[in-house]
């Protein structure tokens, strides 16, 4: 059976996020290790270990989900949905609770409204892809066709 469009969209999303995560995590690791060498206190080491463990777990889950969807594993849809929802949570958190300066500055209220509207459309499309992946008959048939009867 051919892969439905929603499966291709999920594979593309997961692969793009994997490619995005590799340089970001390597930069974070290098810069944090430099800070750790300069200031080795217990609290900093504890939080570094905690964040490193969290990042490795998320990266492993997303890679495993990508491979599972490619190979039609038994729990591929569940793990892919968990990965996609964690990606959405990551982007929502980074957009709402970041302390870094914004990349774009807006001159008036119309530009700000346009940015908010663009973000809402982006989230709506993302959720539409996820819901289509979860509830479509094509997706269910694709993953059930790959399973062997017990």
Short mmCIF file of C-alpha atoms in Angstrom, two decimals:
data_model
loop_
_atom_site.label_atom_id
_atom_site.label_comp_id
_atom_site.label_asym_id
_atom_site.label_seq_id
_atom_site.Cartn_x
_atom_site.Cartn_y
_atom_site.Cartn_z
CA UNK A 1 0.00 0.00 0.00
CA UNK A 2 1.21 3.48 -0.86
CA UNK A 3 1.83 6.04 1.85
CA UNK A 4 -1.04 8.53 2.23
CA UNK A 5 -0.34 12.25 1.99
CA UNK A 6 -0.73 12.75 5.75
CA UNK A 7 2.00 10.16 6.41
CA UNK A 8 4.31 11.96 3.98
CA UNK A 9 3.58 15.28 5.73
CA UNK A 10 4.39 13.77 9.12
CA UNK A 11 7.61 12.25 7.81
CA UNK A 12 8.61 15.59 6.29
CA UNK A 13 7.83 17.44 9.53
CA UNK A 14 9.78 14.99 11.66
CA UNK A 15 12.76 14.97 9.31
CA UNK A 16 12.90 18.78 9.16
CA UNK A 17 12.75 19.00 12.93
CA UNK A 18 15.53 16.40 13.25
CA UNK A 19 17.68 18.44 10.86
CA UNK A 20 16.83 21.57 12.86
CA UNK A 21 17.63 19.96 16.21
CA UNK A 22 21.11 18.69 15.33
CA UNK A 23 22.93 22.04 15.01
CA UNK A 24 20.87 23.69 17.76
CA UNK A 25 21.67 20.92 20.24
CA UNK A 26 25.35 20.83 19.26
CA UNK A 27 25.62 24.59 19.76
CA UNK A 28 23.83 24.35 23.12
CA UNK A 29 26.11 21.51 24.22
CA UNK A 30 29.31 23.33 23.23
CA UNK A 31 28.34 26.64 24.79
CA UNK A 32 27.10 25.01 28.00
CA UNK A 33 30.22 22.91 28.33
CA UNK A 34 32.32 26.07 28.02
CA UNK A 35 30.28 27.66 30.81
CA UNK A 36 30.62 24.49 32.87
CA UNK A 37 34.41 24.58 32.55
CA UNK A 38 34.50 28.21 33.66
CA UNK A 39 32.04 27.86 36.55
CA UNK A 40 31.76 24.30 37.90
CA UNK A 41 29.20 24.63 40.73
CA UNK A 42 26.80 21.89 41.79
CA UNK A 43 23.55 23.61 40.82
CA UNK A 44 24.80 24.34 37.31
CA UNK A 45 25.99 20.75 36.84
CA UNK A 46 22.63 19.43 38.06
CA UNK A 47 20.61 21.57 35.64
CA UNK A 48 23.02 20.83 32.78
CA UNK A 49 22.59 17.10 33.36
CA UNK A 50 18.82 17.46 33.60
CA UNK A 51 18.53 19.49 30.39
CA UNK A 52 20.95 17.21 28.55
CA UNK A 53 18.94 14.17 29.55
CA UNK A 54 15.70 15.84 28.47
CA UNK A 55 17.15 16.86 25.11
CA UNK A 56 18.56 13.39 24.44
CA UNK A 57 15.24 11.77 25.34
CA UNK A 58 13.27 14.09 23.03
CA UNK A 59 15.74 13.66 20.18
CA UNK A 60 15.63 9.87 20.59
CA UNK A 61 11.82 9.85 20.64
CA UNK A 62 11.59 11.93 17.48
CA UNK A 63 14.15 9.83 15.62
CA UNK A 64 12.48 6.61 16.77
CA UNK A 65 9.09 7.96 15.66
CA UNK A 66 10.47 8.84 12.23
CA UNK A 67 11.93 5.34 11.79
CA UNK A 68 8.79 3.69 13.15
CA UNK A 69 6.55 5.55 10.71
CA UNK A 70 8.86 4.62 7.84
CA UNK A 71 8.79 0.94 8.79
CA UNK A 72 5.10 0.79 9.84
CA UNK A 73 5.82 -0.30 13.39
CA UNK A 74 2.98 -1.24 15.73
CA UNK A 75 2.97 1.95 17.84
CA UNK A 76 4.25 4.30 15.15
CA UNK A 77 1.14 6.47 15.05
CA UNK A 78 1.10 6.95 18.82
CA UNK A 79 4.78 7.82 19.04
CA UNK A 80 4.53 10.14 16.04
CA UNK A 81 1.60 11.99 17.62
CA UNK A 82 3.53 12.32 20.89
CA UNK A 83 6.54 13.63 18.94
CA UNK A 84 4.44 16.07 16.95
CA UNK A 85 2.70 17.38 20.08
CA UNK A 86 6.04 17.80 21.86
CA UNK A 87 7.34 19.75 18.84
CA UNK A 88 4.26 21.98 19.03
CA UNK A 89 4.81 22.45 22.77
CA UNK A 90 8.47 23.30 22.16
CA UNK A 91 7.65 25.97 19.59
CA UNK A 92 4.82 27.39 21.69
CA UNK A 93 7.06 27.63 24.73
CA UNK A 94 9.91 29.18 22.78
CA UNK A 95 7.60 31.74 21.20
CA UNK A 96 5.77 32.75 24.37
CA UNK A 97 8.35 32.42 27.14
CA UNK A 98 11.68 33.28 25.57
CA UNK A 99 13.93 35.98 26.96
CA UNK A 100 15.87 36.48 23.72
CA UNK A 101 15.21 39.61 21.66
CA UNK A 102 12.77 39.17 18.79
CA UNK A 103 14.21 38.73 15.32
CA UNK A 104 11.68 41.05 13.70
CA UNK A 105 10.46 44.41 14.90
CA UNK A 106 7.02 45.67 13.95
CA UNK A 107 6.42 49.34 13.09
CA UNK A 108 2.68 49.44 13.67
CA UNK A 109 -0.28 47.46 14.95
CA UNK A 110 -1.17 46.09 11.52
CA UNK A 111 2.20 44.36 11.26
CA UNK A 112 1.81 42.91 14.76
CA UNK A 113 -1.68 41.68 13.88
CA UNK A 114 -0.32 40.14 10.68
CA UNK A 115 2.37 38.30 12.67
CA UNK A 116 -0.20 36.99 15.15
CA UNK A 117 -2.52 35.95 12.32
CA UNK A 118 0.38 34.17 10.58
CA UNK A 119 1.22 32.30 13.79
CA UNK A 120 -2.43 31.26 14.22
CA UNK A 121 -2.58 30.00 10.62
CA UNK A 122 0.70 28.14 11.12
CA UNK A 123 -0.61 26.36 14.24
CA UNK A 124 -3.95 25.61 12.53
CA UNK A 125 -2.20 23.97 9.56
CA UNK A 126 0.05 22.01 11.88
CA UNK A 127 -2.92 20.76 13.92
CA UNK A 128 -4.80 19.93 10.73
CA UNK A 129 -1.90 17.73 9.59
CA UNK A 130 -1.75 16.01 12.98
CA UNK A 131 -5.52 15.46 13.14
CA UNK A 132 -5.54 14.16 9.58
CA UNK A 133 -2.72 11.76 10.49
CA UNK A 134 -4.57 10.52 13.57
CA UNK A 135 -8.11 10.20 12.23
CA UNK A 136 -7.83 9.50 8.49
CA UNK A 137 -8.89 6.13 7.15
CA UNK A 138 -5.91 6.06 4.81
CA UNK A 139 -3.47 6.42 7.67
CA UNK A 140 -5.21 3.74 9.72
CA UNK A 141 -5.27 1.38 6.74
CA UNK A 142 -1.60 2.07 5.97
CA UNK A 143 -0.46 1.15 9.48
CA UNK A 144 -2.81 -1.82 9.86
CA UNK A 145 -1.66 -3.26 6.51
CA UNK A 146 1.91 -3.50 7.78
CA UNK A 147 0.99 -5.55 10.86
CA UNK A 148 1.14 -9.33 10.91
CA UNK A 149 -1.86 -11.14 12.42
CA UNK A 150 -1.16 -12.86 15.75
#
